[in-house]
Amino acid sequence: MGNFGRLHLMNLTVKICFAIVLLMTASFLFSQAADAEKKKTRAMRFHSGMILFAELLPENPAIPVTVMNVSPFEPEPKVISNAAYASVVVKLDPGRSISVYDYSLLNSRKTEFKCIGVREGEDAFDANKWELASSSPDKMYTLLFRVELPQPGENCEYVLHFNLNRSRPEDVLLPFVKIDRAFTPSSKIPVDGIIGSDPVKEGLRKDGEGKVEGRNEKEENL
């Protein structure tokens, strides 16, 4: 083979290698984007239906979380250091009911935190409505817990534990979004779920077009 032939073969080899690298890079980037999108829109299966979203709100007098009509004879809440409120938004399978006794949350040290309220949609949490016996698969329901915040370095996650099946536990390791505002209204949560992402921030990024909560960037800089 002459010099020209060897040079042509070398150039062809370089082009093939370059094309392979480009293909692999594109495949990796597409996979990363798909994984990120999946995390934004995914829901998780649990015993009674699908979990759509989970938030963690550190206890703050400026952002009160209340349960109406709590009996004065109810035992005092357990003392919790670094307390927070955890909400788990779900859609129930047809014919399912749900109550404050059905589920609890467990942290990494297996400490159990009981459910303190359930509600339909954006209703208030009401101790008199401790069970929602009649449900619709088209509506969202929220379970409310009072928990201990994860310790420094721990992931923001808890195990959702089904209390009524001790012999065959159906636990779900659930990632939470830590917030510093009131819980997200159910109307802001996608029906196909958005576990692990903040729908309010995602909405601002998608709808912002240079605006933040009704103000534009120029106004922000004033």
PDB file of C-alpha atoms in Angstrom:
ATOM      1  CA  MET A   1       0.000   0.000   0.000  1.00  0.00           C
ATOM      2  CA  GLY A   2       1.397   3.402  -0.992  1.00  0.00           C
ATOM      3  CA  ASN A   3       1.724   6.456   1.262  1.00  0.00           C
ATOM      4  CA  PHE A   4      -1.466   7.915  -0.195  1.00  0.00           C
ATOM      5  CA  GLY A   5      -3.415   4.751   0.654  1.00  0.00           C
ATOM      6  CA  ARG A   6      -2.084   4.639   4.202  1.00  0.00           C
ATOM      7  CA  LEU A   7      -2.899   8.317   4.709  1.00  0.00           C
ATOM      8  CA  HIS A   8      -6.440   7.796   3.399  1.00  0.00           C
ATOM      9  CA  LEU A   9      -6.917   4.820   5.730  1.00  0.00           C
ATOM     10  CA  MET A  10      -5.667   6.832   8.713  1.00  0.00           C
ATOM     11  CA  ASN A  11      -8.042   9.703   7.918  1.00  0.00           C
ATOM     12  CA  LEU A  12     -10.940   7.285   7.582  1.00  0.00           C
ATOM     13  CA  THR A  13     -10.080   5.652  10.915  1.00  0.00           C
ATOM     14  CA  VAL A  14      -9.922   9.045  12.650  1.00  0.00           C
ATOM     15  CA  LYS A  15     -13.311  10.029  11.207  1.00  0.00           C
ATOM     16  CA  ILE A  16     -14.882   6.748  12.340  1.00  0.00           C
ATOM     17  CA  CYS A  17     -13.458   7.156  15.863  1.00  0.00           C
ATOM     18  CA  PHE A  18     -14.675  10.763  15.986  1.00  0.00           C
ATOM     19  CA  ALA A  19     -18.147   9.694  14.863  1.00  0.00           C
ATOM     20  CA  ILE A  20     -18.245   6.988  17.540  1.00  0.00           C
ATOM     21  CA  VAL A  21     -17.263   9.503  20.233  1.00  0.00           C
ATOM     22  CA  LEU A  22     -19.957  11.932  19.057  1.00  0.00           C
ATOM     23  CA  LEU A  23     -22.554   9.157  19.051  1.00  0.00           C
ATOM     24  CA  MET A  24     -21.615   8.024  22.542  1.00  0.00           C
ATOM     25  CA  THR A  25     -21.669  11.603  23.854  1.00  0.00           C
ATOM     26  CA  ALA A  26     -25.071  12.279  22.312  1.00  0.00           C
ATOM     27  CA  SER A  27     -26.415   9.021  23.737  1.00  0.00           C
ATOM     28  CA  PHE A  28     -25.132   9.904  27.211  1.00  0.00           C
ATOM     29  CA  LEU A  29     -26.609  13.409  27.117  1.00  0.00           C
ATOM     30  CA  PHE A  30     -29.955  12.089  25.894  1.00  0.00           C
ATOM     31  CA  SER A  31     -29.981   9.493  28.667  1.00  0.00           C
ATOM     32  CA  GLN A  32     -29.191  12.143  31.280  1.00  0.00           C
ATOM     33  CA  ALA A  33     -31.973  14.396  29.980  1.00  0.00           C
ATOM     34  CA  ALA A  34     -34.429  11.507  29.942  1.00  0.00           C
ATOM     35  CA  ASP A  35     -33.511  10.557  33.509  1.00  0.00           C
ATOM     36  CA  ALA A  36     -33.941  14.168  34.660  1.00  0.00           C
ATOM     37  CA  GLU A  37     -37.334  14.418  32.987  1.00  0.00           C
ATOM     38  CA  LYS A  38     -38.377  11.097  34.461  1.00  0.00           C
ATOM     39  CA  LYS A  39     -37.532  12.352  37.940  1.00  0.00           C
ATOM     40  CA  LYS A  40     -39.726  15.411  37.378  1.00  0.00           C
ATOM     41  CA  THR A  41     -42.787  13.498  36.291  1.00  0.00           C
ATOM     42  CA  ARG A  42     -42.668  10.168  38.050  1.00  0.00           C
ATOM     43  CA  ALA A  43     -45.086   8.774  40.589  1.00  0.00           C
ATOM     44  CA  MET A  44     -44.512   5.858  42.937  1.00  0.00           C
ATOM     45  CA  ARG A  45     -46.777   2.929  43.642  1.00  0.00           C
ATOM     46  CA  PHE A  46     -47.914   2.286  47.224  1.00  0.00           C
ATOM     47  CA  HIS A  47     -50.504  -0.013  48.796  1.00  0.00           C
ATOM     48  CA  SER A  48     -53.526   2.236  48.217  1.00  0.00           C
ATOM     49  CA  GLY A  49     -52.670   3.834  44.873  1.00  0.00           C
ATOM     50  CA  MET A  50     -49.999   6.204  43.545  1.00  0.00           C
ATOM     51  CA  ILE A  51     -47.812   8.691  45.409  1.00  0.00           C
ATOM     52  CA  LEU A  52     -47.550  11.923  43.417  1.00  0.00           C
ATOM     53  CA  PHE A  53     -45.502  14.259  45.582  1.00  0.00           C
ATOM     54  CA  ALA A  54     -43.908  14.654  49.033  1.00  0.00           C
ATOM     55  CA  GLU A  55     -42.842  17.856  50.817  1.00  0.00           C
ATOM     56  CA  LEU A  56     -41.029  18.599  54.067  1.00  0.00           C
ATOM     57  CA  LEU A  57     -41.678  21.898  55.875  1.00  0.00           C
ATOM     58  CA  PRO A  58     -39.527  22.716  58.944  1.00  0.00           C
ATOM     59  CA  GLU A  59     -41.726  23.849  61.834  1.00  0.00           C
ATOM     60  CA  ASN A  60     -42.028  27.635  61.679  1.00  0.00           C
ATOM     61  CA  PRO A  61     -44.511  29.862  63.546  1.00  0.00           C
ATOM     62  CA  ALA A  62     -44.617  32.126  60.500  1.00  0.00           C
ATOM     63  CA  ILE A  63     -45.919  29.234  58.371  1.00  0.00           C
ATOM     64  CA  PRO A  64     -48.401  27.473  60.658  1.00  0.00           C
ATOM     65  CA  VAL A  65     -49.666  23.981  59.896  1.00  0.00           C
ATOM     66  CA  THR A  66     -52.869  23.250  61.781  1.00  0.00           C
ATOM     67  CA  VAL A  67     -55.301  20.408  62.243  1.00  0.00           C
ATOM     68  CA  MET A  68     -58.783  21.608  63.146  1.00  0.00           C
ATOM     69  CA  ASN A  69     -60.992  20.186  65.896  1.00  0.00           C
ATOM     70  CA  VAL A  70     -58.291  18.312  67.789  1.00  0.00           C
ATOM     71  CA  SER A  71     -59.839  16.926  70.971  1.00  0.00           C
ATOM     72  CA  PRO A  72     -58.653  18.524  74.231  1.00  0.00           C
ATOM     73  CA  PHE A  73     -58.336  14.955  75.552  1.00  0.00           C
ATOM     74  CA  GLU A  74     -55.885  14.027  72.808  1.00  0.00           C
ATOM     75  CA  PRO A  75     -52.430  13.232  74.256  1.00  0.00           C
ATOM     76  CA  GLU A  76     -49.867  15.993  73.915  1.00  0.00           C
ATOM     77  CA  PRO A  77     -47.795  15.714  70.721  1.00  0.00           C
ATOM     78  CA  LYS A  78     -44.525  13.877  71.154  1.00  0.00           C
ATOM     79  CA  VAL A  79     -41.611  16.216  71.808  1.00  0.00           C
ATOM     80  CA  ILE A  80     -39.503  16.302  68.659  1.00  0.00           C
ATOM     81  CA  SER A  81     -36.261  18.208  68.232  1.00  0.00           C
ATOM     82  CA  ASN A  82     -35.865  19.827  64.819  1.00  0.00           C
ATOM     83  CA  ALA A  83     -39.527  19.169  64.093  1.00  0.00           C
ATOM     84  CA  ALA A  84     -41.042  19.448  60.636  1.00  0.00           C
ATOM     85  CA  TYR A  85     -44.287  18.654  58.862  1.00  0.00           C
ATOM     86  CA  ALA A  86     -44.285  16.131  56.050  1.00  0.00           C
ATOM     87  CA  SER A  87     -47.057  15.946  53.470  1.00  0.00           C
ATOM     88  CA  VAL A  88     -47.584  13.055  51.069  1.00  0.00           C
ATOM     89  CA  VAL A  89     -49.958  13.692  48.165  1.00  0.00           C
ATOM     90  CA  VAL A  90     -51.564  10.605  46.629  1.00  0.00           C
ATOM     91  CA  LYS A  91     -54.232   9.375  44.253  1.00  0.00           C
ATOM     92  CA  LEU A  92     -56.175   6.355  45.452  1.00  0.00           C
ATOM     93  CA  ASP A  93     -57.195   3.262  43.545  1.00  0.00           C
ATOM     94  CA  PRO A  94     -60.958   2.889  42.909  1.00  0.00           C
ATOM     95  CA  GLY A  95     -62.842   1.830  46.018  1.00  0.00           C
ATOM     96  CA  ARG A  96     -60.011   2.658  48.418  1.00  0.00           C
ATOM     97  CA  SER A  97     -60.443   4.500  51.711  1.00  0.00           C
ATOM     98  CA  ILE A  98     -57.684   6.128  53.734  1.00  0.00           C
ATOM     99  CA  SER A  99     -57.294   7.156  57.380  1.00  0.00           C
ATOM    100  CA  VAL A 100     -54.725   8.541  59.803  1.00  0.00           C
ATOM    101  CA  TYR A 101     -54.157   5.000  61.098  1.00  0.00           C
ATOM    102  CA  ASP A 102     -53.143   3.442  57.781  1.00  0.00           C
ATOM    103  CA  TYR A 103     -49.639   4.829  57.304  1.00  0.00           C
ATOM    104  CA  SER A 104     -46.628   6.132  59.209  1.00  0.00           C
ATOM    105  CA  LEU A 105     -43.228   7.533  58.240  1.00  0.00           C
ATOM    106  CA  LEU A 106     -39.903   6.053  59.341  1.00  0.00           C
ATOM    107  CA  ASN A 107     -36.578   7.880  59.276  1.00  0.00           C
ATOM    108  CA  SER A 108     -33.157   6.312  58.772  1.00  0.00           C
ATOM    109  CA  ARG A 109     -33.009   5.374  62.471  1.00  0.00           C
ATOM    110  CA  LYS A 110     -36.393   3.569  62.236  1.00  0.00           C
ATOM    111  CA  THR A 111     -38.110   6.198  64.393  1.00  0.00           C
ATOM    112  CA  GLU A 112     -41.823   6.053  63.635  1.00  0.00           C
ATOM    113  CA  PHE A 113     -43.925   9.173  63.062  1.00  0.00           C
ATOM    114  CA  LYS A 114     -47.691   8.817  63.018  1.00  0.00           C
ATOM    115  CA  CYS A 115     -50.047  10.424  60.541  1.00  0.00           C
ATOM    116  CA  ILE A 116     -51.864  13.359  62.175  1.00  0.00           C
ATOM    117  CA  GLY A 117     -54.263  14.349  59.404  1.00  0.00           C
ATOM    118  CA  VAL A 118     -55.780  13.452  56.047  1.00  0.00           C
ATOM    119  CA  ARG A 119     -57.612  15.669  53.593  1.00  0.00           C
ATOM    120  CA  GLU A 120     -59.160  15.736  50.154  1.00  0.00           C
ATOM    121  CA  GLY A 121     -57.798  18.260  47.676  1.00  0.00           C
ATOM    122  CA  GLU A 122     -57.089  21.583  49.347  1.00  0.00           C
ATOM    123  CA  ASP A 123     -59.508  21.159  52.258  1.00  0.00           C
ATOM    124  CA  ALA A 124     -58.332  21.942  55.789  1.00  0.00           C
ATOM    125  CA  PHE A 125     -56.947  19.120  57.908  1.00  0.00           C
ATOM    126  CA  ASP A 126     -59.737  18.239  60.325  1.00  0.00           C
ATOM    127  CA  ALA A 127     -59.388  15.773  63.218  1.00  0.00           C
ATOM    128  CA  ASN A 128     -63.102  14.967  62.860  1.00  0.00           C
ATOM    129  CA  LYS A 129     -62.348  13.681  59.359  1.00  0.00           C
ATOM    130  CA  TRP A 130     -59.782  11.107  60.449  1.00  0.00           C
ATOM    131  CA  GLU A 131     -60.992   8.715  57.745  1.00  0.00           C
ATOM    132  CA  LEU A 132     -61.966   9.375  54.133  1.00  0.00           C
ATOM    133  CA  ALA A 133     -64.188   6.377  53.522  1.00  0.00           C
ATOM    134  CA  SER A 134     -65.468   7.529  50.137  1.00  0.00           C
ATOM    135  CA  SER A 135     -62.790   8.467  47.612  1.00  0.00           C
ATOM    136  CA  SER A 136     -62.467   9.168  43.911  1.00  0.00           C
ATOM    137  CA  PRO A 137     -59.555   8.043  41.696  1.00  0.00           C
ATOM    138  CA  ASP A 138     -59.714  11.466  40.024  1.00  0.00           C
ATOM    139  CA  LYS A 139     -58.977  13.419  43.208  1.00  0.00           C
ATOM    140  CA  MET A 140     -55.822  14.018  45.230  1.00  0.00           C
ATOM    141  CA  TYR A 141     -55.502  13.268  48.926  1.00  0.00           C
ATOM    142  CA  THR A 142     -52.851  14.386  51.412  1.00  0.00           C
ATOM    143  CA  LEU A 143     -51.416  12.585  54.427  1.00  0.00           C
ATOM    144  CA  LEU A 144     -49.864  14.872  57.057  1.00  0.00           C
ATOM    145  CA  PHE A 145     -47.126  13.812  59.497  1.00  0.00           C
ATOM    146  CA  ARG A 146     -45.091  15.608  62.169  1.00  0.00           C
ATOM    147  CA  VAL A 147     -41.524  14.327  61.912  1.00  0.00           C
ATOM    148  CA  GLU A 148     -37.930  14.973  62.875  1.00  0.00           C
ATOM    149  CA  LEU A 149     -35.795  16.617  60.222  1.00  0.00           C
ATOM    150  CA  PRO A 150     -33.016  14.485  58.708  1.00  0.00           C
ATOM    151  CA  GLN A 151     -29.643  14.940  60.362  1.00  0.00           C
ATOM    152  CA  PRO A 152     -26.861  16.810  58.529  1.00  0.00           C
ATOM    153  CA  GLY A 153     -25.543  14.705  55.697  1.00  0.00           C
ATOM    154  CA  GLU A 154     -28.653  12.516  55.502  1.00  0.00           C
ATOM    155  CA  ASN A 155     -30.861  12.352  52.445  1.00  0.00           C
ATOM    156  CA  CYS A 156     -34.209  14.116  52.619  1.00  0.00           C
ATOM    157  CA  GLU A 157     -36.227  10.903  52.572  1.00  0.00           C
ATOM    158  CA  TYR A 158     -38.469   8.751  54.754  1.00  0.00           C
ATOM    159  CA  VAL A 159     -40.014   5.323  54.444  1.00  0.00           C
ATOM    160  CA  LEU A 160     -43.793   5.327  53.988  1.00  0.00           C
ATOM    161  CA  HIS A 161     -44.930   2.321  56.007  1.00  0.00           C
ATOM    162  CA  PHE A 162     -48.288   0.557  55.650  1.00  0.00           C
ATOM    163  CA  ASN A 163     -49.374  -0.083  59.249  1.00  0.00           C
ATOM    164  CA  LEU A 164     -52.059  -2.647  58.513  1.00  0.00           C
ATOM    165  CA  ASN A 165     -49.883  -5.353  57.020  1.00  0.00           C
ATOM    166  CA  ARG A 166     -47.249  -6.277  59.606  1.00  0.00           C
ATOM    167  CA  SER A 167     -46.513  -9.741  58.229  1.00  0.00           C
ATOM    168  CA  ARG A 168     -45.813  -8.515  54.700  1.00  0.00           C
ATOM    169  CA  PRO A 169     -44.604  -4.926  54.867  1.00  0.00           C
ATOM    170  CA  GLU A 170     -45.116  -2.754  51.818  1.00  0.00           C
ATOM    171  CA  ASP A 171     -42.647   0.016  52.576  1.00  0.00           C
ATOM    172  CA  VAL A 172     -41.784   2.735  50.070  1.00  0.00           C
ATOM    173  CA  LEU A 173     -38.580   4.798  50.355  1.00  0.00           C
ATOM    174  CA  LEU A 174     -39.860   8.241  49.477  1.00  0.00           C
ATOM    175  CA  PRO A 175     -37.759  11.337  48.599  1.00  0.00           C
ATOM    176  CA  PHE A 176     -39.098  14.629  49.939  1.00  0.00           C
ATOM    177  CA  VAL A 177     -38.690  18.200  48.684  1.00  0.00           C
ATOM    178  CA  LYS A 178     -37.687  20.510  51.542  1.00  0.00           C
ATOM    179  CA  ILE A 179     -39.535  23.845  51.354  1.00  0.00           C
ATOM    180  CA  ASP A 180     -39.673  27.172  53.221  1.00  0.00           C
ATOM    181  CA  ARG A 181     -43.243  28.129  52.287  1.00  0.00           C
ATOM    182  CA  ALA A 182     -46.726  26.741  52.684  1.00  0.00           C
ATOM    183  CA  PHE A 183     -47.407  23.318  51.215  1.00  0.00           C
ATOM    184  CA  THR A 184     -47.987  23.251  47.464  1.00  0.00           C
ATOM    185  CA  PRO A 185     -51.705  23.319  46.547  1.00  0.00           C
ATOM    186  CA  SER A 186     -52.832  20.095  44.922  1.00  0.00           C
ATOM    187  CA  SER A 187     -53.889  22.095  41.856  1.00  0.00           C
ATOM    188  CA  LYS A 188     -50.178  22.796  41.214  1.00  0.00           C
ATOM    189  CA  ILE A 189     -49.176  19.122  41.295  1.00  0.00           C
ATOM    190  CA  PRO A 190     -49.122  17.244  37.956  1.00  0.00           C
ATOM    191  CA  VAL A 191     -51.564  14.342  37.816  1.00  0.00           C
ATOM    192  CA  ASP A 192     -48.739  12.022  36.717  1.00  0.00           C
ATOM    193  CA  GLY A 193     -46.577  12.971  39.714  1.00  0.00           C
ATOM    194  CA  ILE A 194     -43.473  15.058  40.311  1.00  0.00           C
ATOM    195  CA  ILE A 195     -41.693  13.273  43.148  1.00  0.00           C
ATOM    196  CA  GLY A 196     -38.287  14.766  43.936  1.00  0.00           C
ATOM    197  CA  SER A 197     -38.908  18.104  42.173  1.00  0.00           C
ATOM    198  CA  ASP A 198     -40.604  21.303  43.347  1.00  0.00           C
ATOM    199  CA  PRO A 199     -43.621  22.005  41.089  1.00  0.00           C
ATOM    200  CA  VAL A 200     -43.679  25.677  42.143  1.00  0.00           C
ATOM    201  CA  LYS A 201     -40.057  26.241  41.081  1.00  0.00           C
ATOM    202  CA  GLU A 202     -40.554  24.171  37.937  1.00  0.00           C
ATOM    203  CA  GLY A 203     -43.591  26.297  37.089  1.00  0.00           C
ATOM    204  CA  LEU A 204     -41.612  29.509  37.579  1.00  0.00           C
ATOM    205  CA  ARG A 205     -38.836  28.236  35.316  1.00  0.00           C
ATOM    206  CA  LYS A 206     -41.260  27.202  32.599  1.00  0.00           C
ATOM    207  CA  ASP A 207     -43.571  30.211  32.783  1.00  0.00           C
ATOM    208  CA  GLY A 208     -41.117  32.874  33.928  1.00  0.00           C
ATOM    209  CA  GLU A 209     -39.847  34.256  30.626  1.00  0.00           C
ATOM    210  CA  GLY A 210     -37.800  36.680  32.741  1.00  0.00           C
ATOM    211  CA  LYS A 211     -40.519  37.097  35.384  1.00  0.00           C
ATOM    212  CA  VAL A 212     -40.495  36.049  39.016  1.00  0.00           C
ATOM    213  CA  GLU A 213     -43.812  35.972  40.889  1.00  0.00           C
ATOM    214  CA  GLY A 214     -45.352  38.691  38.790  1.00  0.00           C
ATOM    215  CA  ARG A 215     -42.264  40.909  38.678  1.00  0.00           C
ATOM    216  CA  ASN A 216     -39.833  41.144  35.794  1.00  0.00           C
ATOM    217  CA  GLU A 217     -36.058  41.183  36.010  1.00  0.00           C
ATOM    218  CA  LYS A 218     -35.894  44.952  35.531  1.00  0.00           C
ATOM    219  CA  GLU A 219     -38.144  45.506  38.557  1.00  0.00           C
ATOM    220  CA  GLU A 220     -36.113  43.008  40.603  1.00  0.00           C
ATOM    221  CA  ASN A 221     -32.970  45.046  39.998  1.00  0.00           C
ATOM    222  CA  LEU A 222     -34.506  48.330  41.141  1.00  0.00           C
TER     223      LEU A 222
END
